[in-house]
Short mmCIF file of C-alpha atoms in Angstrom, two decimals:
data_model
loop_
_atom_site.label_atom_id
_atom_site.label_comp_id
_atom_site.label_asym_id
_atom_site.label_seq_id
_atom_site.Cartn_x
_atom_site.Cartn_y
_atom_site.Cartn_z
CA UNK A 19 92.14 100.64 123.01
CA UNK A 20 95.70 99.97 121.97
CA UNK A 21 94.53 97.13 119.73
CA UNK A 22 91.93 99.37 118.06
CA UNK A 23 94.57 102.08 117.56
CA UNK A 24 96.85 99.71 115.65
CA UNK A 25 93.93 98.44 113.57
CA UNK A 26 93.03 102.00 112.59
CA UNK A 27 96.70 102.82 111.90
CA UNK A 28 97.02 99.74 109.71
CA UNK A 29 93.87 100.69 107.79
CA UNK A 30 95.17 104.22 107.24
CA UNK A 31 98.51 102.91 105.95
CA UNK A 32 96.68 100.49 103.65
CA UNK A 33 94.53 103.31 102.23
CA UNK A 34 97.60 105.51 101.75
CA UNK A 35 99.37 102.69 99.90
CA UNK A 36 96.29 102.10 97.75
CA UNK A 37 96.08 105.84 96.98
CA UNK A 38 99.75 105.92 95.98
CA UNK A 39 99.25 102.96 93.64
CA UNK A 40 96.19 104.64 92.11
CA UNK A 41 98.25 107.80 91.58
CA UNK A 42 100.99 105.79 89.89
CA UNK A 43 98.48 103.97 87.68
CA UNK A 44 96.96 107.27 86.59
CA UNK A 45 100.38 108.41 85.40
CA UNK A 46 100.52 105.62 82.82
CA UNK A 47 99.70 106.47 79.21
CA UNK A 48 97.15 104.36 77.35
CA UNK A 49 98.75 103.55 74.00
CA UNK A 50 96.41 101.68 71.62
CA UNK A 51 98.21 99.36 69.23
CA UNK A 52 97.46 97.67 65.92
CA UNK A 53 99.29 94.33 65.87
CA UNK A 54 99.74 91.64 63.20
CA UNK A 55 99.40 93.35 59.81
CA UNK A 56 101.08 92.26 56.57
CA UNK A 57 102.23 94.85 54.03
CA UNK A 58 102.95 94.59 50.31
CA UNK A 59 106.40 93.35 51.29
CA UNK A 60 104.80 89.90 51.66
CA UNK A 61 101.12 89.07 51.24
CA UNK A 62 99.47 92.32 52.34
CA UNK A 63 97.19 94.80 50.60
CA UNK A 64 98.75 98.07 51.80
CA UNK A 65 102.29 99.43 51.82
CA UNK A 66 104.02 100.20 55.10
CA UNK A 67 103.37 104.00 54.86
CA UNK A 68 99.70 103.32 54.02
CA UNK A 69 99.31 101.01 57.03
CA UNK A 70 100.80 103.61 59.36
CA UNK A 71 98.51 106.33 57.97
CA UNK A 72 95.39 104.17 58.34
CA UNK A 73 96.42 103.34 61.91
CA UNK A 74 96.95 107.03 62.68
CA UNK A 75 93.51 107.97 61.34
CA UNK A 76 92.03 105.35 63.66
CA UNK A 77 93.77 106.69 66.76
CA UNK A 78 96.58 104.12 67.01
CA UNK A 79 99.80 105.09 68.75
CA UNK A 80 101.65 101.82 68.18
CA UNK A 81 101.86 99.81 64.95
CA UNK A 82 103.47 96.36 64.76
CA UNK A 83 103.80 95.24 61.14
CA UNK A 84 104.34 91.49 60.83
CA UNK A 85 105.23 90.55 57.28
CA UNK A 86 105.95 86.91 56.47
CA UNK A 87 109.62 86.19 57.00
CA UNK A 88 109.98 83.33 54.48
CA UNK A 89 107.34 81.94 52.14
CA UNK A 90 109.13 78.99 50.55
CA UNK A 91 107.96 75.40 50.23
CA UNK A 92 110.12 72.59 48.88
CA UNK A 93 109.61 68.92 48.14
CA UNK A 94 112.38 66.68 46.83
CA UNK A 95 112.40 63.07 45.64
CA UNK A 96 114.50 60.59 47.59
CA UNK A 97 117.44 59.90 47.36
CA UNK A 98 118.38 63.15 45.57
CA UNK A 99 116.06 65.47 47.47
CA UNK A 100 118.33 68.50 47.15
CA UNK A 101 118.57 68.16 43.36
CA UNK A 102 115.34 66.60 42.08
CA UNK A 103 112.93 68.94 43.78
CA UNK A 104 110.08 71.36 43.32
CA UNK A 105 110.31 74.75 45.03
CA UNK A 106 107.51 77.30 45.29
CA UNK A 107 108.19 80.75 46.73
CA UNK A 108 106.02 83.80 47.37
CA UNK A 109 106.81 87.34 48.46
CA UNK A 110 108.39 87.61 51.89
CA UNK A 111 110.87 89.63 53.93
CA UNK A 112 113.70 87.32 52.87
CA UNK A 113 112.82 87.76 49.21
CA UNK A 114 112.29 91.51 49.57
CA UNK A 115 115.52 91.94 51.54
CA UNK A 116 115.84 91.96 55.33
CA UNK A 117 117.88 95.16 55.47
CA UNK A 118 115.52 96.86 53.04
CA UNK A 119 112.53 95.83 55.17
CA UNK A 120 114.03 97.11 58.41
CA UNK A 121 114.99 100.37 56.69
CA UNK A 122 111.39 100.80 55.51
CA UNK A 123 110.20 100.41 59.12
CA UNK A 124 112.80 102.95 60.30
CA UNK A 125 111.77 105.46 57.63
CA UNK A 126 108.15 105.11 58.70
CA UNK A 127 109.22 105.75 62.29
CA UNK A 128 111.20 108.86 61.30
CA UNK A 129 108.19 110.29 59.46
CA UNK A 130 105.89 109.57 62.41
CA UNK A 131 107.80 110.57 65.57
CA UNK A 132 104.58 110.74 67.60
CA UNK A 133 103.98 107.02 67.01
CA UNK A 134 105.91 103.84 67.73
CA UNK A 135 106.42 101.51 64.76
CA UNK A 136 108.03 98.22 65.76
CA UNK A 137 109.68 95.74 63.36
CA UNK A 138 108.26 92.22 63.46
CA UNK A 139 107.63 89.17 61.29
CA UNK A 140 105.21 86.28 61.13
CA UNK A 141 107.02 82.93 61.02
CA UNK A 142 106.19 79.33 60.29
CA UNK A 143 109.10 77.61 62.07
CA UNK A 144 108.29 74.13 60.80
CA UNK A 145 106.27 72.04 58.36
CA UNK A 146 106.52 68.44 57.25
CA UNK A 147 105.36 66.26 54.36
CA UNK A 148 103.15 63.19 54.43
CA UNK A 149 102.11 60.87 51.60
CA UNK A 150 103.44 60.62 48.06
CA UNK A 151 103.13 62.78 44.92
CA UNK A 152 102.60 59.65 42.82
CA UNK A 153 99.25 58.60 44.31
CA UNK A 154 97.95 62.14 45.00
CA UNK A 155 98.26 61.66 48.77
CA UNK A 156 100.95 64.33 49.28
CA UNK A 157 100.12 66.59 52.21
CA UNK A 158 101.93 69.50 53.82
CA UNK A 159 101.31 69.61 57.57
CA UNK A 160 101.56 72.41 60.15
CA UNK A 161 102.56 75.18 57.77
CA UNK A 162 99.96 77.42 59.43
CA UNK A 163 101.39 77.05 62.91
CA UNK A 164 102.51 80.66 62.92
CA UNK A 165 104.39 82.71 65.49
CA UNK A 166 104.84 86.47 65.70
CA UNK A 167 108.38 87.67 66.35
CA UNK A 168 108.51 91.22 67.70
CA UNK A 169 111.42 93.46 68.54
CA UNK A 170 114.42 92.05 66.67
CA UNK A 171 116.34 94.99 65.22
CA UNK A 172 119.44 93.49 63.61
CA UNK A 173 119.68 92.03 60.11
CA UNK A 174 121.69 89.07 61.43
CA UNK A 175 118.93 88.17 63.89
CA UNK A 176 116.50 87.65 61.03
CA UNK A 177 119.04 86.10 58.68
CA UNK A 178 119.58 83.18 61.05
CA UNK A 179 115.98 82.56 62.07
CA UNK A 180 115.67 78.76 62.57
CA UNK A 181 112.78 78.10 60.19
CA UNK A 182 112.29 75.45 57.52
CA UNK A 183 113.62 76.76 54.21
CA UNK A 184 116.34 78.89 55.82
CA UNK A 185 119.26 76.46 55.77
CA UNK A 186 121.54 79.12 57.22
CA UNK A 187 119.47 79.19 60.39
CA UNK A 188 119.26 75.41 60.80
CA UNK A 189 122.80 74.43 59.87
CA UNK A 190 124.89 72.73 62.57
CA UNK A 191 128.63 73.19 62.95
CA UNK A 192 130.77 70.76 60.96
CA UNK A 193 131.72 67.72 63.01
CA UNK A 194 134.30 65.03 62.35
CA UNK A 195 131.59 62.42 61.86
CA UNK A 196 130.19 64.48 58.95
CA UNK A 197 133.13 63.23 56.86
CA UNK A 198 130.95 60.25 55.89
CA UNK A 199 129.12 62.63 53.57
CA UNK A 200 132.17 62.53 51.31
CA UNK A 201 131.38 58.95 50.23
CA UNK A 202 130.33 60.09 46.71
CA UNK A 203 134.00 60.92 46.05
CA UNK A 204 134.78 57.20 46.31
CA UNK A 205 132.16 56.46 43.66
CA UNK A 206 133.64 59.22 41.50
CA UNK A 207 137.18 57.78 41.81
CA UNK A 208 135.89 54.28 41.06
CA UNK A 209 134.38 55.65 37.87
CA UNK A 210 137.72 57.12 36.79
CA UNK A 211 139.39 53.74 37.33
CA UNK A 212 136.70 52.07 35.20
CA UNK A 213 137.46 54.49 32.35
CA UNK A 214 141.00 53.12 32.22
CA UNK A 215 139.92 49.48 32.02
CA UNK A 216 141.19 47.73 28.85
CA UNK A 217 139.87 44.75 26.86
CA UNK A 218 143.16 42.83 27.01
CA UNK A 219 146.16 42.91 29.27
CA UNK A 220 148.81 42.98 26.52
CA UNK A 221 151.94 44.92 27.38
CA UNK A 222 155.06 45.83 25.44
CA UNK A 223 158.61 45.16 26.56
CA UNK A 224 158.56 48.29 28.69
CA UNK A 225 155.35 47.25 30.48
CA UNK A 226 152.98 49.68 28.76
CA UNK A 227 149.41 48.47 28.15
CA UNK A 228 148.66 47.79 24.49
CA UNK A 229 145.06 46.57 24.56
CA UNK A 230 142.19 48.94 23.58
CA UNK A 231 140.00 50.48 26.25
CA UNK A 232 136.88 48.48 27.12
CA UNK A 233 133.77 50.26 25.87
CA UNK A 234 131.40 48.63 28.43
CA UNK A 235 133.74 49.55 31.29
CA UNK A 236 133.98 53.11 30.00
CA UNK A 237 130.18 53.40 29.96
CA UNK A 238 129.97 51.97 33.48
CA UNK A 239 132.71 54.34 34.64
CA UNK A 240 130.89 57.30 33.14
CA UNK A 241 127.73 56.31 35.02
CA UNK A 242 129.68 56.05 38.29
CA UNK A 243 131.22 59.50 37.75
CA UNK A 244 127.81 61.07 37.12
CA UNK A 245 126.28 59.29 40.14
CA UNK A 246 129.15 60.31 42.39
CA UNK A 247 128.97 63.92 41.21
CA UNK A 248 125.17 64.11 41.73
CA UNK A 249 125.32 62.66 45.23
CA UNK A 250 128.18 64.99 46.12
CA UNK A 251 126.04 67.95 45.08
CA UNK A 252 123.08 66.47 46.97
CA UNK A 253 125.15 66.15 50.17
CA UNK A 254 126.49 69.70 49.98
CA UNK A 255 127.03 71.48 52.34
CA UNK A 256 128.79 68.72 54.18
CA UNK A 257 126.99 69.17 57.50
CA UNK A 258 123.77 68.22 59.24
CA UNK A 259 120.76 70.38 60.01
CA UNK A 260 118.70 70.60 63.19
CA UNK A 261 115.65 69.25 61.36
CA UNK A 262 114.02 69.12 57.93
CA UNK A 263 110.60 68.71 56.37
CA UNK A 264 110.98 64.96 55.73
CA UNK A 265 111.28 63.78 59.35
CA UNK A 266 107.58 63.75 60.18
CA UNK A 267 105.96 65.45 63.15
CA UNK A 268 108.67 66.58 65.58
CA UNK A 269 106.26 67.82 68.23
CA UNK A 270 107.16 70.96 70.14
CA UNK A 271 110.91 70.78 69.43
CA UNK A 272 111.12 73.08 66.33
CA UNK A 273 108.92 75.69 68.00
CA UNK A 274 110.78 75.62 71.30
CA UNK A 275 114.03 75.97 69.38
CA UNK A 276 112.55 78.99 67.60
CA UNK A 277 111.27 80.60 70.83
CA UNK A 278 114.65 80.13 72.52
CA UNK A 279 116.49 81.70 69.57
CA UNK A 280 114.29 84.81 69.58
CA UNK A 281 114.41 85.13 73.38
CA UNK A 282 118.22 84.96 73.41
CA UNK A 283 118.31 87.93 71.02
CA UNK A 284 115.97 90.12 73.03
CA UNK A 285 112.79 89.57 71.02
CA UNK A 286 109.38 88.29 72.09
CA UNK A 287 107.17 85.59 70.57
CA UNK A 288 103.41 85.16 70.34
CA UNK A 289 101.45 82.21 68.97
CA UNK A 290 99.48 83.83 66.14
CA UNK A 291 96.23 81.82 66.09
CA UNK A 292 96.44 78.61 68.15
CA UNK A 293 92.74 77.71 67.84
CA UNK A 294 92.49 78.23 64.07
CA UNK A 295 92.69 75.17 61.87
CA UNK A 296 93.56 75.40 58.18
CA UNK A 297 92.51 72.57 55.88
CA UNK A 298 92.54 73.10 52.11
CA UNK A 299 93.57 71.44 48.89
CA UNK A 300 95.54 73.19 46.16
CA UNK A 301 95.83 71.14 43.03
CA UNK A 302 97.10 67.72 44.03
CA UNK A 303 98.50 68.83 47.38
CA UNK A 304 96.54 68.89 50.64
CA UNK A 305 97.34 71.57 53.24
CA UNK A 306 96.49 70.72 56.82
CA UNK A 307 97.12 72.47 60.11
CA UNK A 308 94.91 71.45 63.03
CA UNK A 309 94.22 73.63 66.05
CA UNK A 310 97.29 73.53 68.26
CA UNK A 311 96.24 74.91 71.63
CA UNK A 312 98.14 72.13 73.39
CA UNK A 313 101.41 73.78 72.32
CA UNK A 314 100.69 76.62 74.75
CA UNK A 315 101.04 74.14 77.60
CA UNK A 316 104.03 72.30 76.12
CA UNK A 317 106.18 75.29 75.13
CA UNK A 318 108.11 77.51 77.55
CA UNK A 319 109.54 80.99 77.31
CA UNK A 320 107.10 82.46 74.80
CA UNK A 321 105.47 85.80 75.62
CA UNK A 322 101.84 85.11 74.80
CA UNK A 323 99.28 84.48 72.09
CA UNK A 324 96.81 86.34 69.90
CA UNK A 325 93.30 85.55 71.05
CA UNK A 326 90.95 87.40 68.68
CA UNK A 327 89.02 86.51 66.60
CA UNK A 328 89.50 82.88 67.51
CA UNK A 329 90.51 81.68 70.94
CA UNK A 330 87.46 81.30 73.15
CA UNK A 331 86.68 77.60 72.86
CA UNK A 332 89.77 76.25 74.62
CA UNK A 333 92.19 79.07 75.41
CA UNK A 334 90.44 82.24 76.56
CA UNK A 335 87.34 80.89 78.28
CA UNK A 336 87.28 80.81 82.11
CA UNK A 337 89.07 77.67 83.23
CA UNK A 338 90.68 77.32 79.81
CA UNK A 339 94.30 76.94 78.73
CA UNK A 340 95.17 80.57 79.50
CA UNK A 341 94.13 80.00 83.11
CA UNK A 342 96.23 76.81 83.15
CA UNK A 343 99.43 78.52 81.98
CA UNK A 344 98.88 81.42 84.37
CA UNK A 345 98.45 78.92 87.20
CA UNK A 346 101.76 77.34 86.20
CA UNK A 347 103.34 80.78 86.53
CA UNK A 348 101.80 81.27 89.98
CA UNK A 349 103.12 77.86 91.02
CA UNK A 350 106.64 78.80 89.89
CA UNK A 351 106.63 76.37 86.95
CA UNK A 352 107.00 79.25 84.46
CA UNK A 353 109.45 82.14 84.73
CA UNK A 354 107.05 84.74 83.32
CA UNK A 355 103.29 85.19 82.85
CA UNK A 356 101.60 84.61 79.51
CA UNK A 357 99.91 87.59 77.85
CA UNK A 358 97.06 87.81 75.34
CA UNK A 359 97.01 90.33 72.50
CA UNK A 360 94.38 91.28 69.93
CA UNK A 361 95.89 90.00 66.70
CA UNK A 362 94.39 91.61 63.59
CA UNK A 363 95.81 88.87 61.32
CA UNK A 364 95.22 91.24 58.39
CA UNK A 365 96.57 90.73 54.89
CA UNK A 366 94.13 91.54 52.09
CA UNK A 367 90.62 90.51 53.11
CA UNK A 368 88.22 93.28 54.17
CA UNK A 369 89.06 96.81 55.25
CA UNK A 370 91.96 97.46 57.59
CA UNK A 371 90.13 100.42 59.19
CA UNK A 372 87.23 98.19 60.22
CA UNK A 373 89.59 95.60 61.66
CA UNK A 374 91.44 98.25 63.70
CA UNK A 375 88.15 99.63 65.04
CA UNK A 376 87.05 96.16 66.11
CA UNK A 377 90.33 94.96 67.68
CA UNK A 378 93.08 96.75 69.54
CA UNK A 379 95.63 96.06 72.22
CA UNK A 380 96.22 98.87 74.73
CA UNK A 381 99.66 99.18 76.31
CA UNK A 382 99.95 101.02 79.64
CA UNK A 383 103.34 102.74 79.57
CA UNK A 384 104.98 105.61 81.51
CA UNK A 385 105.92 107.28 78.21
CA UNK A 386 105.41 106.56 74.54
#
């Protein structure tokens, strides 16, 4: 009898606890969100106010606009890669103005107090070159390994994003060993000495040189001065960078560095489309980014990934990579679980309204 009593008591307490949890869950607000949309600030079709209005008409409570942070590609010829180079740049947050972009988001929030509009960007932390421009084998790799950065509010946080093309974000502190970069000054000084070289060593009684300056030495000295000056400009600033686009495939390092930077500043990161490959050719240059689902297992500290429309072959299927990373969390190998979001990945193709109707992420929050 006593045993049965405690069994019944335990069952009652369990039901009461379950009822309390149900009551708490019912207090949460369902807040549908439209995530991963580019505006006219970068490569989008609609302005920020237009995006917010379309989202409102489709019942969205949260809008996360993710314009491209930096759309700049650069290839330089060795050994003067910082001088003899080709740079192509498209519209981006950096080009538009970081402060101006964040102010546009804030204005949209002020005009829509019943919604939540969160600043974010889409980043390509790293790309690298393969091949040569002289035999039409030049290829840019991994440019389309994109990450969404959500929740950074300060201009400085964006200004120092560690992405290829943003030298400010990749620059290392000056170290004593960086003095070797001053070697072009020696070439420059040698050139000046060559300019003073004379044909003959005749001197007067006071020891002054009388011979005419040597024309060949002057030409050689001029060449040395120009070479020294060019290499000095090429080496400026006199410091090293964490990585560049000429070092080949650096694996997970540039992306982990990026994730850590955002995390330290209170933001969150999502892999934008890990199963999508991008292979094209523009003019003489090939563009290649293969699916990169393996990065979800290699990287740590990121918040999640966008799974729609792609993501069911390797990541989202039962027993797939999402299950693997969640198992790592359960085993204590990861500090936090990995979340999936419905990424619209919308810029200009199709209608934004149709995309919002098809895909949405719903946040359960105690208040908007």
